[in-house]
Amino acid sequence: MTEITPSQQSPRGYGIQIGYRTLSIRVEESQKTPKSPPDPADAIASIDVHLLSVDEVYTRYSSHPTVGLEVTAVRRRERDGKNVISPPPTVYWKKTLNYIFGGFNFLMWIAFILTILSYKPLGPPQAFVLGVAVLLLLVIAISSAFYALVDWNANRIMKSIKSLIAHEAAVIRDGKQQIIQASDIVVGDVVVLNAGDRVPADMRVVQSSSDLRFDRSLLTGESDMVPGALDATSDNALETRNLALTSTFVVQGTCNGVVFATGDRTVMGRLVKMSGETKFKLTTIQKEVWFFTKIISCLALFFFCLSLLLYGVWLRTKYPGFDTPSSAIVNAIGCLTAFVPQGLPICVALSLTVIARRMAKRQVLVKNLATIETLGCMSVLCSDKTGTLTAGKMMVENIAFLNDSFAVDEINERIAKASNPTAFSAFKALHQVAGLCNGAKFDAATNHLPVQDRTIKGDPTDTALLRFSEALSIPELGVDANVLRQSYQKQFEIPFNSRNKWMLSVVSEVNTAEKHVGSSWMLVKGAPDILFASCSSALQSDGTVVPLTSSTRQTLATLQEEWSSQGQRVLALCMKSIEEIKVGLPPNDVEDIMYSEMNGLTLVGLVGIRDPPRPDVSPSIAVIRRAGVRVFMVTGDFKLTAIAIARQVGIITQHIIHTIDEVRAAASEKVAVKSLSLVKPSDDDPILSLVLTGEDVSSLTAADWNVIVGNYSEIVFARTTPDQKMRIVEEIKARGDNTVAVTGDGVNDAPALKAADIGVAMGSGSDVAKEAAAIILLKNDFASIPVAIEMGRLVFDNLKKVTLYLMPAGSYAEFMAVLTNVLLGMQIPMTSYQQVCYCITNDVIMSISLMYEKPEWDLMQRKPRNARTDRLTDWRLFFHVYLFYGLMLWPCAMAMWFLYMYQHHLGFHDVILTYNQWADGWQGYSADQLSEFVYVGECIYYVTVAIGQYGTLLSVRNRRVSILQSNPLWGPRRNLLVLVGMTGTVLICIVNLYGRGFQQVFNTRPIPGMFWGLPFTFALGILLMDETRKAIVRKYPKSFVAWLAW
């Protein structure tokens, strides 16, 4: 295909000029790109390309408007490096400090410093105290290394996914338009930009449509569209409108630009260098855990200080000799370690890696892993239709003139059989509008391929029409794509936008001998319901023009409805002969003239375009709806087309569909709501369907929105503009505590994608949509959405299980050991070493197994989590920690301590409230014997807590399901890491109790066999009690026990 070039677009006596005067001689590259000044701010200030004329720009960069750069010039300039902005440097010392002192590590540092002080100078040096200090330091080192490793791994996985995004750009090289990798752009390239494209390098605009608009929000922070221009509007390079800067977007119109800076030499590249390092942001779950960490840390410090205060004020004076300052501090350290669920931050870090790996497998780019957590709360999904629910592979299926209609595959057959082919002369005009009023272009590199296999840059609708016009060949009527391109040149264009819903092109005939009326044509294509009002006549199949009467309008409207109800997108193709227009008018003045000419059009015909739904959409929507998420369609397409597709994919399931009339009637009867958070459908409400148009949306009141959001589960919004899409999202977000996700792929979806809690873009979509979205489905796989929802719910569910598992032993069983020592005058039943060791080894290896739990059977059948009210830790969770699991665990461990003492004839009152009486001669025992009793008793308590947690671990794996249906050894909920964790915790206990070094330093001792066996019965008891609770919840879902369930 021979491209229409600007040189062909120069004025030929009359017509509308968009080709700008350029050098007629190719200027060879004679200068290298100047070295950038060392100071980025000075480099930005030194930019002057915007002050040059268009001719001077081409001269400076040795380029040409129609030829672009030659291959030899490209090869030379490639030596300057790739067009890639280097990421901001990572400040590793800050990250290292965060690893070392972040999370609960700062409590470990406090404990370490105090332990060192207890070793010396506060007390006589003891191996036990030094051992505890070394252990604490080891804990800090290992946890810091783990955080660093997990963070590095998650970042590595996400970088590998980001590398899959192919940023491409259309450039003119050697006189041909080509699509290349954006990283291969060089200075001097002529880049062609269309609506939705990301600007790949800093460019000077040298040619533009009158409606050119940029989104510079990434650069300036301002969301308003910035008009483009050909001449400088400011001396400041950052404010002038004739520069297109890297990482900004074309949101409307088209333009060509000459690249003057690439990579780190661009304005964005220099700003990145000036900005320093990237800022660290916490994910939603990390914020919750950090909040929980602060609460726990404050409690730990409070009880630690209280313990020391009680020693200093009470125990030291009333019971001298009960504790030394050194032992009091070491024992009080148990308060710090007892409250620290060390496994929680580790599991949060692991969750990020689990998410990243799972998403990477599906080729889903998650810009911020917090998005997945938010997806678990999603209650409403607003989806665009074209390219999102549908495949975006449009094909022209039907053609209709005023008096006849054709299926595309029968056109040639019918014309061949006709005795007089001129009876179908209208095809020539139809072919002219379809081929010339078109914003899509073939990639020159694929022109040798069959039409269906060629690469096209453009939106799906234009792509379908371009393929149709290229393939349509009727020699008898002179219909030929090559002849068409050579016969006309494009003079002016108003690209399609979501507000007008039409595209306009002005073309003039080439080789016209004289200036006369009819040499220039205004070609328009767009929505029939919009363009019908501008048409006064219509073309019949034989090419004759007849007036467009009310009856013929109704006939065409009926045909549009028929095609639309079959799921086809219907376009009207129109044309009009225009008078001579003065040469040299500014583009905006020409645009005003064209708007004034938008009347008296001749309707050439209607085109029906089929865009089938993606095969994975219907089952995915069924899964999403079962998860309690309402799915709405928000599209700019015709109402009947939208409803047809919505029925095909399962968004609309009801036969009766309400309209604005039913909404207004319900709003007039509805009582005003007390709070917008209460506006949501009830479980008992019937499923109602609704369709609204953009015109309806503009007129809705707050009461109407309350009815829409509160009563309807199935909604289609049709013929909506970008602003209306954004308003729909904001109105839904404001009601019912909804978390709203939006899926889309076009420029018109970008405002809604930004306004949503979660924006999801298709990988094949526009650059603007992909920038606005938080998630990009690189394989256009809609089925990844329910997977991501499940992942978000699963991560939150598993972290809740981890918290519930860690708390009973840590902040309860261990803390009770310190409490009984300080307040009840008993020898401490669990040493600070055992507490630290348990928290960072036994508890951690068992809690990690919970992060790899598979989804429970009802996870995707539960209601979405309310992000505002459903927290990671709530009163139900603490009820189970302190009044259920914990209330069974610590009394069992304490009972084992007293049982062992009783076996040595030390009764309850001989052990409790003894304070400083526990000394040589107490109850006839020597000090060494009493110490041995305590050493063994401490190990018994430690082993009982460790093994007793088996019951808690197996209990919290399921919220409602019995372990008989979800055991960890086989079946759908198989998780062998549970068995690994259980085995590991026993091995740690054995090493601690029987290791000679541990016995000498930490005073651990072997324990009698019965004290190994009894804890297993306690674990079984905890599990059976929880199984009973779950059975009651399942049988009586509205009972008090079910209400208490976590």
XYZ file of C-alpha atoms in Angstrom, residues 230-610:
381
model
C 2.377 23.987 15.756
C 3.919 27.247 16.951
C 5.493 28.085 20.299
C 3.050 29.377 22.912
C 5.727 29.994 25.566
C 9.479 30.383 25.767
C 9.477 27.778 28.529
C 9.881 24.289 27.048
C 7.737 22.769 29.818
C 4.827 25.112 29.114
C 4.803 25.498 25.329
C 2.179 23.466 23.479
C 4.164 22.533 20.390
C 6.298 19.946 22.189
C 5.146 16.385 22.867
C 7.160 15.124 25.839
C 8.006 11.562 26.815
C 5.414 9.696 28.922
C 2.629 12.125 28.104
C -0.319 10.869 26.046
C -2.313 11.853 22.998
C -5.898 11.740 24.232
C -7.497 13.321 21.180
C -6.511 14.010 17.596
C -3.405 13.044 15.640
C 0.016 14.541 15.026
C 3.477 13.992 13.572
C 6.588 15.032 15.464
C 10.346 15.124 14.971
C 12.267 13.524 17.844
C 14.803 15.860 19.453
C 15.695 13.864 22.599
C 15.590 10.208 23.648
C 16.101 8.184 26.813
C 17.837 9.960 29.692
C 18.192 13.115 27.574
C 14.411 13.650 27.541
C 12.723 16.038 29.952
C 11.252 13.108 31.863
C 14.638 11.385 31.985
C 16.273 14.502 33.408
C 13.461 14.985 35.945
C 13.898 11.389 37.093
C 17.610 12.062 37.600
C 16.786 15.206 39.582
C 14.138 13.516 41.721
C 16.588 11.117 43.368
C 15.284 7.816 44.624
C 11.925 6.097 44.357
C 9.585 6.385 47.304
C 8.548 3.304 49.240
C 4.816 2.763 49.606
C 3.081 0.352 51.935
C 0.450 -1.970 50.511
C -3.013 -2.141 52.104
C -2.206 -5.304 54.011
C 1.159 -3.903 55.083
C -0.620 -0.839 56.461
C -3.003 -3.069 58.423
C -0.127 -5.159 59.748
C 1.868 -2.028 60.558
C -1.113 -0.669 62.513
C -1.410 -4.017 64.298
C 2.363 -3.968 64.910
C 2.163 -0.560 66.572
C -0.645 -1.719 68.869
C 1.177 -4.918 69.796
C 4.470 -3.082 70.270
C 2.886 -0.511 72.554
C 1.312 -3.300 74.622
C 4.625 -5.150 74.775
C 6.517 -2.042 75.903
C 3.784 -1.226 78.420
C 3.888 -4.643 80.080
C 7.692 -4.702 79.904
C 7.890 -1.383 81.718
C 5.166 -2.490 84.142
C 7.119 -5.647 84.930
C 10.294 -3.668 85.648
C 8.312 -1.122 87.672
C 6.776 -3.849 89.823
C 10.221 -5.293 90.416
C 11.747 -1.956 91.332
C 8.896 -0.670 93.494
C 7.495 -3.865 95.009
C 9.380 -7.143 94.535
C 12.887 -5.795 95.197
C 11.885 -4.286 98.561
C 9.264 -6.753 99.814
C 10.896 -9.969 98.571
C 14.626 -9.311 98.472
C 16.555 -12.024 96.692
C 13.573 -13.168 94.614
C 15.118 -11.562 91.530
C 18.311 -9.712 90.727
C 18.168 -6.646 88.454
C 19.749 -8.734 85.713
C 17.281 -11.631 85.966
C 14.342 -9.237 86.317
C 15.270 -7.556 83.039
C 15.860 -10.861 81.234
C 12.542 -12.269 82.483
C 10.719 -9.037 81.577
C 12.116 -9.342 78.062
C 9.558 -12.127 77.764
C 6.913 -9.387 77.592
C 8.622 -7.971 74.511
C 9.038 -11.324 72.809
C 5.701 -12.800 73.921
C 3.672 -10.127 72.171
C 5.712 -10.263 68.976
C 4.048 -12.476 66.327
C 7.318 -12.654 64.423
C 5.759 -14.878 61.782
C 3.254 -12.202 60.734
C 5.570 -9.758 58.893
C 7.360 -12.735 57.379
C 4.042 -14.087 56.082
C 3.080 -10.649 54.749
C 6.381 -10.519 52.872
C 5.787 -14.042 51.587
C 2.283 -13.123 50.456
C 3.739 -10.536 48.069
C 5.963 -13.187 46.506
C 3.083 -15.654 46.263
C 0.952 -12.996 44.521
C 3.740 -11.958 42.181
C 4.499 -15.542 41.154
C 0.829 -16.426 40.590
C 0.180 -13.284 38.553
C 3.386 -13.764 36.569
C 2.220 -17.218 35.565
C -0.909 -15.677 34.035
C 1.046 -12.749 32.496
C -0.836 -10.185 34.537
C 1.094 -6.991 35.232
C 0.250 -5.676 38.697
C 1.761 -2.209 39.068
C 1.262 -2.236 42.820
C 0.724 -5.499 44.682
C -1.738 -3.679 46.966
C -4.139 -3.788 44.028
C -4.580 -7.541 44.395
C -5.523 -7.076 48.038
C -8.066 -4.439 46.971
C -9.472 -6.792 44.330
C -10.480 -9.094 47.179
C -12.891 -6.339 48.295
C -14.343 -5.707 44.816
C -18.135 -5.460 44.949
C -18.882 -3.887 41.539
C -17.148 -4.448 38.197
C -17.873 -1.865 35.492
C -16.698 -3.211 32.160
C -16.320 -1.610 28.776
C -17.660 -3.678 25.885
C -15.490 -3.337 22.790
C -12.088 -4.951 23.157
C -12.789 -5.973 26.754
C -15.881 -8.159 26.785
C -15.535 -8.625 23.046
C -12.436 -9.819 21.219
C -11.760 -6.475 19.528
C -11.353 -8.358 16.228
C -14.060 -6.610 14.260
C -15.156 -7.765 10.829
C -17.614 -6.076 8.477
C -20.555 -8.462 8.165
C -23.409 -6.559 6.479
C -23.825 -3.640 4.065
C -27.094 -1.786 3.441
C -28.156 0.951 1.085
C -31.504 2.654 1.195
C -33.201 -0.021 -0.934
C -31.014 -3.104 -0.572
C -28.767 -4.966 1.869
C -25.889 -7.427 1.419
C -23.904 -9.879 3.456
C -20.224 -9.172 2.806
C -19.473 -12.660 1.524
C -22.207 -12.414 -1.149
C -21.331 -9.015 -2.648
C -19.136 -10.234 -5.511
C -21.451 -13.136 -6.260
C -24.522 -10.918 -6.587
C -22.728 -8.361 -8.755
C -21.324 -11.093 -11.036
C -24.804 -12.540 -11.568
C -26.370 -9.153 -12.261
C -27.124 -8.399 -15.921
C -26.180 -4.764 -15.342
C -23.443 -4.256 -12.684
C -24.162 -0.512 -12.637
C -27.248 -1.395 -10.630
C -24.785 -1.569 -7.695
C -22.909 1.665 -8.428
C -23.347 2.822 -4.820
C -20.499 0.490 -3.829
C -18.041 2.951 -5.332
C -19.144 5.739 -2.968
C -19.277 3.287 -0.048
C -15.748 2.120 -0.830
C -14.580 5.731 -1.016
C -15.940 6.631 2.443
C -14.764 3.385 4.085
C -11.242 3.668 2.719
C -10.602 7.411 2.973
C -12.532 8.394 6.112
C -10.347 6.093 8.160
C -7.748 6.633 10.872
C -6.105 3.209 10.568
C -3.050 2.405 8.447
C -1.289 -0.759 7.347
C 2.209 -1.364 8.609
C 4.334 -1.067 5.462
C 6.438 -4.031 6.588
C 3.418 -6.374 6.208
C 1.996 -5.078 2.906
C 3.180 -8.219 1.102
C 0.879 -10.404 3.241
C -2.798 -11.198 2.536
C -5.153 -8.455 3.729
C -6.412 -10.474 6.724
C -2.858 -11.099 7.962
C -1.494 -7.569 7.719
C -0.652 -5.529 10.800
C -2.760 -2.407 11.190
C -2.266 0.513 13.547
C -5.614 1.953 14.496
C -8.728 1.309 16.540
C -10.748 -1.899 15.901
C -13.590 -0.160 14.036
C -11.277 1.615 11.606
C -9.271 -1.579 11.257
C -12.390 -3.535 10.209
C -13.356 -0.903 7.626
C -9.800 -0.664 6.276
C -9.590 -4.443 5.770
C -13.021 -4.382 4.110
C -12.148 -1.549 1.730
C -8.750 -3.075 0.891
C -10.302 -6.475 0.133
C -13.271 -5.088 -1.828
C -12.496 -5.203 -5.545
C -15.200 -4.746 -8.207
C -13.471 -4.079 -11.555
C -16.809 -3.569 -13.330
C -17.486 -0.542 -11.111
C -13.894 0.703 -10.841
C -13.710 -0.252 -7.178
C -10.039 -0.803 -6.361
C -8.120 0.213 -3.219
C -4.879 1.194 -4.992
C -6.715 3.363 -7.521
C -8.678 4.990 -4.700
C -5.537 6.033 -2.802
C -3.935 7.421 -5.924
C -7.059 9.343 -6.913
C -7.586 11.285 -3.677
C -5.507 13.110 -1.145
C -6.604 13.834 2.401
C -6.711 17.553 3.190
C -8.233 17.746 6.645
C -9.449 15.407 9.346
C -11.410 15.450 12.589
C -10.664 12.099 14.269
C -13.376 10.134 16.000
C -13.994 11.057 19.624
C -16.457 9.809 22.200
C -18.344 13.083 22.395
C -19.087 13.564 18.673
C -19.254 9.827 17.950
C -18.244 10.465 14.325
C -15.118 10.984 12.213
C -14.763 13.499 9.368
C -12.271 13.615 6.506
C -11.983 16.119 3.672
C -10.431 14.736 0.482
C -9.848 16.222 -2.927
C -9.349 14.572 -6.270
C -5.838 14.353 -7.661
C -5.152 15.521 -11.229
C -8.283 17.652 -11.353
C -7.851 19.886 -14.377
C -9.855 22.845 -13.130
C -11.099 24.237 -9.862
C -14.791 23.511 -9.721
C -17.393 22.546 -7.185
C -17.344 18.844 -6.494
C -13.602 18.358 -6.543
C -13.540 18.203 -2.740
C -15.621 15.883 -0.618
C -16.480 15.796 3.048
C -16.653 12.168 4.180
C -18.220 11.285 7.527
C -18.743 8.016 9.365
C -20.227 7.455 12.805
C -23.214 6.479 14.922
C -26.400 6.335 12.830
C -28.584 7.805 15.554
C -26.258 10.825 15.647
C -25.731 11.291 11.880
C -29.282 10.618 10.663
C -30.267 14.105 11.851
C -27.584 15.649 9.606
C -28.652 13.727 6.482
C -31.116 15.094 3.947
C -30.702 12.500 1.198
C -29.665 8.918 0.733
C -27.994 6.795 -1.897
C -29.787 3.864 -3.487
C -27.857 0.802 -4.588
C -27.744 2.013 -8.205
C -26.063 5.248 -7.140
C -29.081 7.529 -7.489
C -29.675 10.076 -4.741
C -33.173 10.402 -3.269
C -34.546 12.583 -0.474
C -34.495 11.070 3.006
C -38.106 11.045 4.145
C -39.511 10.221 7.565
C -40.618 6.789 6.354
C -37.175 5.954 4.942
C -35.578 7.197 8.168
C -37.811 4.794 10.082
C -36.854 1.957 7.734
C -33.169 2.607 8.340
C -33.697 2.937 12.111
C -35.502 -0.407 12.123
C -32.610 -2.012 10.230
C -30.151 -0.519 12.715
C -32.141 -1.965 15.627
C -32.312 -5.359 13.924
C -28.543 -5.523 13.397
C -27.835 -4.082 16.844
C -30.051 -6.654 18.540
C -27.827 -9.304 16.914
C -24.799 -7.730 18.619
C -23.470 -5.835 15.576
C -22.017 -2.347 15.746
C -23.774 -0.247 13.100
C -22.086 2.699 11.362
C -23.540 5.236 8.996
C -21.311 6.314 6.061
C -22.079 9.765 4.642
C -20.599 12.204 2.150
C -21.075 15.716 0.870
C -19.595 17.774 -1.948
C -18.107 20.957 -0.536
C -17.279 24.346 -2.007
C -13.789 25.734 -2.390
C -12.338 26.756 0.975
C -9.755 29.439 1.378
C -6.196 28.105 1.548
C -4.049 28.748 4.619
C -6.736 28.987 7.260
C -5.706 27.951 10.813
C -6.818 24.381 11.641
C -9.258 25.566 14.296
C -10.988 27.869 11.810
C -11.237 25.023 9.320
C -12.728 22.841 12.041
C -15.394 25.458 12.737
C -16.219 25.546 9.018
C -16.561 21.769 8.950
C -18.943 21.800 11.907
C -21.054 24.354 10.094
C -21.079 22.046 7.044
C -22.441 19.111 9.084
C -25.843 19.266 7.438
C -27.325 18.224 4.154
C -25.251 15.050 4.114
C -25.980 12.181 1.761
C -26.314 8.862 3.546
C -24.256 6.440 1.483
C -25.123 3.324 3.481
C -25.015 1.408 6.726
C -22.267 -1.005 7.737
C -22.798 -3.788 10.290
C -19.630 -4.849 12.117
C -19.483 -8.013 14.172
